[in-house]
CSV table of C-alpha atoms in Angstrom, one decimal:
chain,number,residue,atom,x,y,z
A,404,MET,CA,32.9,75.5,3.0
A,405,GLU,CA,32.7,74.0,-0.2
A,406,TYR,CA,32.3,70.2,0.7
A,407,THR,CA,30.0,68.8,3.8
A,408,PRO,CA,31.2,65.5,4.9
A,409,VAL,CA,28.8,62.6,5.7
A,410,THR,CA,30.8,60.2,7.6
A,411,PRO,CA,31.7,60.6,11.1
A,412,PHE,CA,35.5,60.6,12.2
A,413,ARG,CA,36.6,57.0,13.3
A,414,ARG,CA,33.1,55.7,13.7
A,415,THR,CA,31.2,53.1,11.5
A,416,ILE,CA,28.2,54.6,9.4
A,417,ASP,CA,25.2,52.7,8.9
A,418,ALA,CA,22.0,53.2,6.6
A,419,ALA,CA,20.3,55.2,9.3
A,420,ILE,CA,22.9,57.8,9.6
A,421,LEU,CA,23.7,58.1,6.0
A,422,LYS,CA,20.0,59.0,5.4
A,423,HIS,CA,19.9,61.3,8.1
A,424,GLN,CA,22.9,63.1,6.7
A,425,ALA,CA,21.4,63.5,3.0
A,426,ALA,CA,18.1,64.8,4.6
A,427,THR,CA,20.3,67.7,5.9
A,428,GLN,CA,20.9,68.9,2.4
A,429,GLU,CA,17.3,70.0,2.0
A,430,ASP,CA,16.5,73.7,2.4
A,431,LEU,CA,15.2,74.7,5.8
A,432,PRO,CA,11.9,75.9,6.1
A,433,PRO,CA,11.9,80.0,5.7
A,434,ALA,CA,10.3,80.7,9.0
A,435,GLY,CA,12.2,78.4,11.1
A,436,ALA,CA,11.2,77.0,14.4
A,437,ASN,CA,11.4,78.0,18.1
A,438,LYS,CA,13.8,75.6,19.9
A,439,TRP,CA,11.9,75.3,22.8
A,440,GLU,CA,8.6,74.6,21.3
A,441,VAL,CA,10.7,71.8,19.3
A,442,LEU,CA,11.9,70.6,22.7
A,443,ARG,CA,8.2,70.7,24.1
A,444,GLU,CA,6.5,68.9,21.2
A,445,LEU,CA,9.4,66.4,20.9
A,446,ALA,CA,8.9,65.7,24.8
A,447,ALA,CA,5.4,64.6,24.1
A,448,ALA,CA,5.9,62.5,21.2
A,449,ARG,CA,9.4,61.0,22.4
A,450,VAL,CA,8.2,57.4,22.5
A,451,ALA,CA,7.0,57.6,18.9
A,452,PHE,CA,10.6,58.3,18.1
A,453,GLY,CA,12.3,56.1,20.2
A,454,LEU,CA,13.8,58.5,22.3
A,455,SER,CA,13.9,58.5,26.2
A,456,ASP,CA,13.8,61.6,28.8
A,457,ARG,CA,17.5,61.4,29.2
A,458,ASP,CA,18.0,61.7,25.7
A,459,LEU,CA,15.9,64.7,25.5
A,460,THR,CA,18.0,66.2,28.2
A,461,VAL,CA,21.1,66.0,26.4
A,462,LEU,CA,19.3,67.3,23.4
A,463,GLN,CA,18.1,70.1,25.5
A,464,ALA,CA,21.8,71.1,26.5
A,465,LEU,CA,23.1,71.0,23.1
A,466,VAL,CA,20.2,73.1,22.0
A,467,SER,CA,21.2,75.8,24.8
A,468,PHE,CA,24.6,76.3,23.0
A,469,HIS,CA,22.7,77.9,20.2
A,470,GLN,CA,22.3,81.6,21.1
A,471,ALA,CA,19.2,82.5,19.1
A,472,THR,CA,15.7,81.1,20.1
A,473,ILE,CA,14.9,80.8,16.3
A,474,LEU,CA,16.7,77.8,14.7
A,475,GLY,CA,17.1,78.4,10.9
A,476,GLY,CA,15.3,81.7,9.6
A,477,ASN,CA,17.6,84.0,8.7
A,478,ASP,CA,20.3,82.4,10.7
A,479,SER,CA,21.7,79.3,8.7
A,480,GLU,CA,24.3,78.6,11.4
A,481,LEU,CA,22.8,75.6,13.1
A,482,ILE,CA,26.2,74.0,14.1
A,483,VAL,CA,27.1,74.1,17.9
A,484,HIS,CA,30.6,72.8,18.7
A,485,PRO,CA,30.6,72.6,22.6
A,486,SER,CA,33.3,70.0,24.1
A,487,ASN,CA,32.1,66.7,25.9
A,488,LYS,CA,33.4,68.6,29.3
A,489,ALA,CA,31.0,71.5,28.5
A,490,ILE,CA,27.9,69.6,27.6
A,491,CYS,CA,28.6,67.6,31.0
A,492,GLU,CA,28.6,70.6,32.9
A,493,ARG,CA,25.3,71.8,31.7
A,494,LEU,CA,23.8,68.3,32.4
A,495,ASN,CA,24.6,68.9,36.0
A,496,GLY,CA,27.7,66.6,36.1
A,497,MET,CA,26.3,63.5,34.3
A,498,PRO,CA,29.1,61.0,33.6
A,499,CYS,CA,30.8,61.7,30.0
A,500,SER,CA,30.0,57.9,29.0
A,501,THR,CA,26.5,58.4,29.7
A,502,MET,CA,26.1,61.5,27.9
A,503,ARG,CA,27.9,60.1,24.8
A,504,ARG,CA,25.5,56.6,24.7
A,505,HIS,CA,22.3,59.5,24.8
A,506,LEU,CA,24.0,61.5,22.1
A,507,SER,CA,24.7,58.5,19.8
A,508,ASN,CA,20.8,57.5,19.9
A,509,LEU,CA,19.9,61.3,19.1
A,510,VAL,CA,22.2,60.8,16.1
A,511,GLN,CA,20.8,57.4,15.3
A,512,THR,CA,17.5,58.8,15.4
A,513,GLY,CA,18.0,61.7,13.2
A,514,PHE,CA,17.6,64.6,15.0
A,515,VAL,CA,21.5,65.6,15.4
A,516,VAL,CA,23.9,65.2,12.8
A,517,ARG,CA,27.5,64.8,13.2
A,518,ARG,CA,29.8,67.1,11.5
A,519,ASP,CA,33.5,66.1,12.4
A,520,SER,CA,36.3,67.8,11.2
A,521,PRO,CA,39.3,66.3,9.7
A,522,ASN,CA,40.7,65.4,13.1
A,523,GLY,CA,37.5,64.9,15.0
A,524,LYS,CA,37.7,67.9,16.8
A,525,ARG,CA,34.7,70.4,17.3
A,526,TYR,CA,35.6,74.0,16.5
A,527,ALA,CA,34.7,77.1,14.5
A,528,ARG,CA,37.1,79.3,12.2
A,529,ARG,CA,36.6,82.2,10.1
A,530,TYR,CA,38.2,82.8,6.8
A,531,GLY,CA,37.3,86.5,5.8
A,532,ASP,CA,33.5,86.5,6.0
A,533,GLU,CA,33.0,82.9,5.9
A,534,LYS,CA,32.7,80.9,9.0
A,535,VAL,CA,33.2,77.2,9.2
A,536,ALA,CA,32.2,75.0,12.2
A,537,PHE,CA,32.4,71.5,12.9
A,538,GLY,CA,30.3,69.8,15.6
A,539,PHE,CA,26.5,68.9,16.0
A,540,ASP,CA,24.1,70.2,13.3
A,541,LEU,CA,20.8,71.1,14.8
A,542,SER,CA,19.2,71.5,11.4
A,543,PRO,CA,17.0,68.1,11.6
A,544,LEU,CA,15.1,69.7,14.4
A,545,VAL,CA,13.8,72.4,11.8
A,546,ARG,CA,13.4,70.1,9.1
A,547,ARG,CA,11.4,67.5,11.1
A,548,PHE,CA,9.4,70.2,13.2
A,549,GLN,CA,6.0,69.5,11.6
A,550,GLU,CA,6.6,65.8,11.7
A,551,VAL,CA,7.4,66.0,15.7
A,552,CYS,CA,3.9,68.3,16.0
A,553,GLU,CA,1.9,65.7,14.3
A,554,ALA,CA,3.3,63.0,16.0
A,555,ALA,CA,2.7,64.8,19.3
A,556,GLU,CA,-1.0,65.8,18.6
A,557,THR,CA,-1.6,61.9,17.9
A,558,VAL,CA,-0.1,61.1,21.1
A,559,ARG,CA,-2.1,63.7,22.8
A,560,ALA,CA,-5.3,62.4,21.4
A,561,ALA,CA,-4.6,58.8,22.4
A,562,GLU,CA,-3.7,59.9,26.0
A,563,GLU,CA,-7.0,62.0,26.1
A,564,ARG,CA,-8.8,58.7,25.0
A,565,TYR,CA,-7.3,56.7,27.4
A,566,LYS,CA,-8.0,59.0,30.1
A,567,ARG,CA,-11.6,59.2,29.4
A,568,LEU,CA,-12.1,55.4,29.0
A,569,ARG,CA,-10.3,55.0,32.5
A,570,ALA,CA,-12.4,57.8,34.0
A,571,THR,CA,-15.7,56.2,32.5
A,572,VAL,CA,-14.6,52.4,33.9
A,573,SER,CA,-14.0,53.9,37.2
A,574,LEU,CA,-17.8,55.8,37.3
A,575,MET,CA,-19.2,52.5,36.1
A,576,ARG,CA,-17.6,50.6,39.0
A,577,ARG,CA,-18.9,52.8,41.3
A,578,ASP,CA,-22.3,52.5,39.8
A,579,LEU,CA,-22.2,48.6,40.1
A,580,ALA,CA,-21.0,49.0,43.6
A,581,GLY,CA,-23.7,50.9,44.7
A,582,LEU,CA,-26.6,49.1,42.7
A,583,ALA,CA,-25.2,46.0,44.3
A,584,GLU,CA,-25.3,47.0,47.8
A,585,TYR,CA,-29.1,48.6,47.3
A,586,GLY,CA,-30.0,45.5,45.4
A,587,ARG,CA,-28.8,43.0,48.3
A,588,SER,CA,-31.1,45.0,50.7
A,589,LEU,CA,-34.1,45.6,48.2
A,590,ARG,CA,-34.0,42.0,46.8
A,591,PRO,CA,-31.8,39.3,48.8
A,592,ASP,CA,-33.6,36.6,47.0
A,593,GLN,CA,-31.4,37.4,43.9
A,594,GLY,CA,-27.8,35.9,44.1
A,595,VAL,CA,-26.3,38.0,41.5
A,596,TRP,CA,-25.5,41.0,43.8
A,597,ASP,CA,-22.6,39.2,45.2
A,598,GLN,CA,-21.2,38.6,41.7
A,599,PHE,CA,-21.3,42.4,40.8
A,600,SER,CA,-20.0,43.3,44.0
A,601,ASP,CA,-17.0,40.9,43.4
A,602,LEU,CA,-16.6,42.5,39.8
A,603,ALA,CA,-16.4,45.9,41.3
A,604,ALA,CA,-13.8,45.0,43.7
A,605,LEU,CA,-11.8,43.1,41.0
A,606,THR,CA,-12.2,46.4,38.9
A,607,ALA,CA,-10.8,48.6,41.7
A,608,ARG,CA,-7.8,46.4,42.0
A,609,ASP,CA,-7.2,46.6,38.2
A,610,LEU,CA,-7.4,50.2,38.1
A,611,ARG,CA,-4.8,50.4,40.5
A,612,ARG,CA,-2.0,49.4,37.8
A,613,LYS,CA,-1.6,50.9,34.4
A,614,LEU,CA,-3.9,48.9,31.9
A,615,GLU,CA,-3.9,49.2,28.0
A,616,MET,CA,-6.5,50.4,26.0
A,617,GLU,CA,-7.7,46.8,25.2
A,618,ASP,CA,-8.0,45.8,29.0
A,619,LEU,CA,-10.0,49.1,29.6
A,620,ARG,CA,-12.6,48.3,26.7
A,621,ARG,CA,-12.9,44.5,27.7
A,622,ILE,CA,-13.5,45.8,31.7
A,623,GLU,CA,-16.0,48.4,30.2
A,624,ASP,CA,-17.7,45.8,28.3
A,625,ALA,CA,-18.3,43.4,31.4
A,626,LEU,CA,-19.5,46.3,33.5
A,627,GLY,CA,-21.7,47.7,30.9
A,628,SER,CA,-23.5,44.2,30.8
A,629,ALA,CA,-23.4,44.0,34.6
A,630,LEU,CA,-24.9,47.4,34.9
A,631,ASP,CA,-27.6,46.8,32.5
A,632,HIS,CA,-28.6,43.2,34.3
A,633,ALA,CA,-28.9,45.2,37.7
A,634,ARG,CA,-30.9,47.8,36.4
A,635,SER,CA,-33.3,45.4,34.6
A,636,LEU,CA,-34.0,43.6,38.2
A,637,LEU,CA,-34.2,47.1,40.1
A,638,ASP,CA,-36.4,48.4,37.6
A,639,GLY,CA,-38.8,45.5,38.0
A,640,CYS,CA,-38.7,46.1,41.6
A,641,GLU,CA,-39.5,49.6,41.6
A,642,THR,CA,-42.7,48.7,39.1
A,643,GLU,CA,-43.9,46.1,41.8
A,644,ASN,CA,-43.4,47.9,45.0
A,645,MET,CA,-42.4,51.6,44.9
A,646,SER,CA,-43.9,53.0,41.7
A,647,THR,CA,-46.5,55.2,43.5
A,648,ASN,CA,-43.6,56.7,46.1
A,649,ASP,CA,-41.5,57.3,42.8
A,650,ALA,CA,-44.1,59.3,40.9
A,651,VAL,CA,-44.6,61.0,44.3
A,652,PHE,CA,-41.0,62.3,44.5
A,653,GLU,CA,-40.5,62.9,41.0
A,654,GLN,CA,-43.5,65.4,41.4
A,655,HIS,CA,-42.0,67.1,44.2
A,656,TYR,CA,-39.1,68.0,42.2
A,657,GLN,CA,-40.8,69.1,39.1
A,658,ASN,CA,-43.4,71.2,41.0
A,659,SER,CA,-40.9,72.8,43.4
A,660,ASN,CA,-39.8,75.5,41.3
A,661,LYS,CA,-43.4,76.1,40.0
A,662,ASP,CA,-45.4,76.3,43.2
A,663,SER,CA,-44.3,79.0,45.9
A,664,TYR,CA,-44.7,77.8,49.8
A,665,ASP,CA,-43.5,81.1,51.2
A,666,LEU,CA,-45.0,80.1,54.3
A,667,GLU,CA,-44.3,76.4,55.6
A,668,PRO,CA,-47.8,74.2,55.8
A,669,ARG,CA,-48.6,73.3,59.2
A,670,LEU,CA,-49.6,70.0,60.4
A,671,LYS,CA,-52.2,69.8,63.4
A,672,LYS,CA,-52.2,67.1,65.6
A,673,ALA,CA,-55.4,65.4,66.5
A,674,ARG,CA,-56.1,64.3,70.1
A,675,ASP,CA,-56.9,60.9,69.2
A,676,GLY,CA,-53.9,59.0,69.9
A,677,GLY,CA,-51.3,60.8,67.5
A,678,ALA,CA,-53.2,60.5,64.5
A,679,VAL,CA,-52.4,63.8,62.2
A,680,ARG,CA,-55.0,65.7,59.8
A,681,GLU,CA,-53.4,67.9,57.1
A,682,THR,CA,-54.5,71.5,56.9
A,683,PRO,CA,-56.0,72.8,53.6
A,684,GLU,CA,-52.7,73.8,52.2
A,685,VAL,CA,-51.3,70.1,52.2
A,686,ALA,CA,-54.6,68.7,51.1
A,687,ASN,CA,-55.0,70.9,48.0
A,688,SER,CA,-51.3,71.0,47.1
A,689,PRO,CA,-50.3,69.5,43.7
A,690,LEU,CA,-47.3,67.5,45.8
A,691,CYS,CA,-50.5,65.0,47.0
A,692,SER,CA,-52.6,62.8,45.3
A,693,GLU,CA,-56.3,63.2,45.2
A,694,ASP,CA,-57.0,60.4,48.0
A,695,GLU,CA,-54.2,61.5,50.4
A,696,GLY,CA,-56.1,64.3,51.7
A,697,ASN,CA,-58.2,62.4,54.3
A,698,SER,CA,-55.9,59.5,55.2
A,699,THR,CA,-54.4,58.7,58.5
A,700,ALA,CA,-52.2,56.5,60.2
A,701,THR,CA,-50.3,56.0,63.4
A,702,ILE,CA,-46.6,56.8,63.4
A,703,ASP,CA,-43.7,54.4,64.1
A,704,ASP,CA,-40.8,56.1,65.9
A,705,GLN,CA,-38.6,53.2,65.2
A,706,LEU,CA,-38.6,53.1,61.4
A,707,MET,CA,-35.4,53.0,59.6
A,708,PRO,CA,-34.5,53.9,56.0
A,709,ASN,CA,-35.2,51.2,53.4
A,710,ILE,CA,-32.0,52.1,51.6
A,711,PRO,CA,-28.2,51.1,53.1
A,712,LEU,CA,-26.2,54.0,54.3
A,713,GLY,CA,-23.6,53.2,51.6
A,714,LEU,CA,-26.1,54.0,48.8
A,715,VAL,CA,-26.7,57.3,50.3
A,716,LEU,CA,-23.2,58.2,50.8
A,717,ALA,CA,-22.3,57.4,47.0
A,718,SER,CA,-25.5,59.4,46.1
A,719,CYS,CA,-25.1,62.4,48.1
A,720,GLN,CA,-22.1,64.5,48.1
A,721,GLU,CA,-22.8,68.0,49.0
A,722,PHE,CA,-23.1,67.3,52.9
A,723,LYS,CA,-19.6,66.1,52.9
A,724,ALA,CA,-18.4,69.9,52.6
A,725,TYR,CA,-20.2,70.5,56.2
A,726,SER,CA,-19.1,67.3,58.0
A,727,GLU,CA,-15.7,67.6,60.0
A,728,GLN,CA,-15.6,63.8,60.4
A,729,PRO,CA,-16.7,60.9,57.8
A,730,VAL,CA,-19.9,59.6,58.0
A,731,ARG,CA,-19.6,55.7,59.0
A,732,HIS,CA,-23.0,55.4,61.0
A,733,TRP,CA,-26.5,56.6,60.9
A,734,HIS,CA,-26.2,58.7,64.0
A,735,ASP,CA,-23.0,60.2,62.1
A,736,LEU,CA,-25.6,61.5,59.5
A,737,VAL,CA,-28.2,62.5,61.6
A,738,ARG,CA,-25.6,64.8,63.5
A,739,VAL,CA,-24.6,66.2,60.0
A,740,ALA,CA,-28.2,66.9,59.5
A,741,ASP,CA,-28.7,68.7,62.5
A,742,VAL,CA,-25.9,71.0,61.3
A,743,VAL,CA,-27.3,71.5,57.5
A,744,ARG,CA,-30.8,71.8,58.6
A,745,PRO,CA,-30.6,75.5,59.6
A,746,MET,CA,-28.2,76.6,56.9
A,747,MET,CA,-31.2,75.5,54.6
A,748,GLY,CA,-33.7,77.5,56.2
A,749,ILE,CA,-35.5,75.0,57.6
A,750,SER,CA,-37.2,75.6,61.1
A,751,PRO,CA,-36.6,73.8,63.9
A,752,SER,CA,-40.5,72.7,64.4
A,753,ALA,CA,-40.3,71.5,60.7
A,754,TRP,CA,-37.1,69.4,61.6
A,755,ASP,CA,-38.9,68.1,64.7
A,756,GLU,CA,-42.0,66.8,62.8
A,757,ALA,CA,-39.6,65.3,60.0
A,758,LYS,CA,-37.9,63.3,62.8
A,759,ARG,CA,-41.1,62.4,64.6
A,760,TYR,CA,-43.1,61.0,61.5
A,761,MET,CA,-40.0,59.6,59.5
A,762,GLY,CA,-37.5,58.7,61.9
A,763,PRO,CA,-34.2,60.6,62.7
A,764,GLU,CA,-32.2,58.5,60.1
A,765,GLU,CA,-34.8,58.7,57.4
A,766,ALA,CA,-35.4,62.3,58.2
A,767,SER,CA,-31.5,62.9,57.8
A,768,VAL,CA,-31.5,61.1,54.4
A,769,VAL,CA,-34.3,63.2,53.5
A,770,ILE,CA,-32.1,66.5,54.1
A,771,VAL,CA,-28.9,65.3,52.5
A,772,ALA,CA,-31.2,64.6,49.6
A,773,MET,CA,-32.6,68.0,49.4
A,774,LEU,CA,-29.2,69.3,49.8
A,775,GLU,CA,-28.4,68.0,46.5
A,776,ARG,CA,-31.1,69.6,44.6
A,777,PHE,CA,-31.2,72.8,46.9
A,778,ALA,CA,-31.3,75.4,44.0
A,779,ASP,CA,-34.5,73.6,42.7
A,780,ILE,CA,-36.4,73.8,46.0
A,781,ARG,CA,-38.3,77.3,46.5
A,782,SER,CA,-39.1,76.4,50.1
A,783,PRO,CA,-37.1,73.8,51.9
A,784,GLY,CA,-39.0,74.1,55.2
A,785,GLY,CA,-42.4,73.8,53.4
A,786,TYR,CA,-41.2,70.8,51.3
A,787,LEU,CA,-39.9,69.1,54.2
A,788,ARG,CA,-43.5,69.5,55.9
A,789,THR,CA,-45.0,68.2,52.9
A,790,LEU,CA,-43.0,65.1,53.3
A,791,SER,CA,-43.4,64.9,56.7
A,792,SER,CA,-47.4,64.7,56.3
A,793,LYS,CA,-47.0,61.9,53.8
A,794,ALA,CA,-44.8,60.1,55.9
A,795,ALA,CA,-47.2,60.3,58.6
A,796,ILE,CA,-49.9,58.5,56.7
A,797,GLY,CA,-47.3,55.9,55.7
A,798,GLU,CA,-47.1,57.3,51.9
A,799,PHE,CA,-43.6,58.4,52.0
A,800,SER,CA,-40.2,56.4,51.4
A,801,CYS,CA,-36.9,57.8,51.0
A,802,GLY,CA,-35.8,55.0,48.5
A,803,PRO,CA,-37.1,56.8,45.3
A,804,MET,CA,-35.5,59.8,46.2
A,805,ILE,CA,-32.0,58.5,46.3
A,806,MET,CA,-32.8,56.3,43.1
A,807,ALA,CA,-33.8,59.5,41.5
A,808,LEU,CA,-30.4,61.0,42.4
A,809,MET,CA,-28.5,58.0,41.1
A,810,ARG,CA,-30.7,58.2,37.9
A,811,ARG,CA,-29.5,61.9,37.4
A,812,ASP,CA,-25.9,60.8,38.2
A,813,ALA,CA,-25.6,58.3,35.6
A,814,ALA,CA,-27.4,60.4,33.0
């Protein structure tokens, strides 16, 4: 047709529609665009262009009337002319008034251009080799494809930043709750642990709803300050009370790959009231300090771990795969350790010694902590016997093991 109309039939025209009508006079990109890829990218960036999901549903119905997969290219015919009834049928019976409202928004945003006939009807006619069609022009989808792709990438990048920040805040909240529980049992004289617990609980409540980026950044700053304060308090406590035990455990971990304990070292019980004497293998092991070989102590079967159960459950996750029921009490953890122990290759005698010298609860903490680093321990049975020998002389605590796991998770 020699003339292309720019005004719709019996409808008012505004500056936005006139601008989009004029833009369709530009040449199409020679390569065209895949119509399904255009719809996929536009769905990702729909908010940036002021479109709703229902608008895109109507657009998809219109695009489905174009038989070719590639819009543009060698096929310059981009006008589809379905009736309102046909469009509503492809929209699974959407009311015609609803369809027209969403179609009007597509026209207003410039992704569909009306090409109305002199009487407002939609049809196509051929005059020899020339085809004249009146209906909806889909050429803006091809012209604006690059713009849509860039907007979609911007939206995806923003969503990825939001997800990462939300995950960071969630992990910080979990660490703060665990440190508050541990610090309350270790240093009850400090009154900040309740504040940290309240902050973690309030953060958990806030994370149940959709937060803006500014809100997440504000929460991240508050959690970061609280975590720094909590770590400074706990580090000072470790320096005062647990520096020796922490160094012993770190040495255990570093040497577990370097030294082979193919045969589990044995502890020989003396006959003088429950005291123990280490064998030369244990006394000369690099896992022991120089002045530990000749130390003796009595064993208290009633000792309980010096850390709360919640902190153990937060730091150790591997054992949950072997637990049919959730662990809520210390006896539940002992039950799980009884199941996990043979799978780790720890003999019954080594397990009995650990329970006798450490107590069943603390021995269970050691088992689940060892399971976290099972790949790094060459002989789990010998490793457990070494720890049992230190517990027998009062030189072992499971607290530094759990703290080391917490530092690993926070790294």
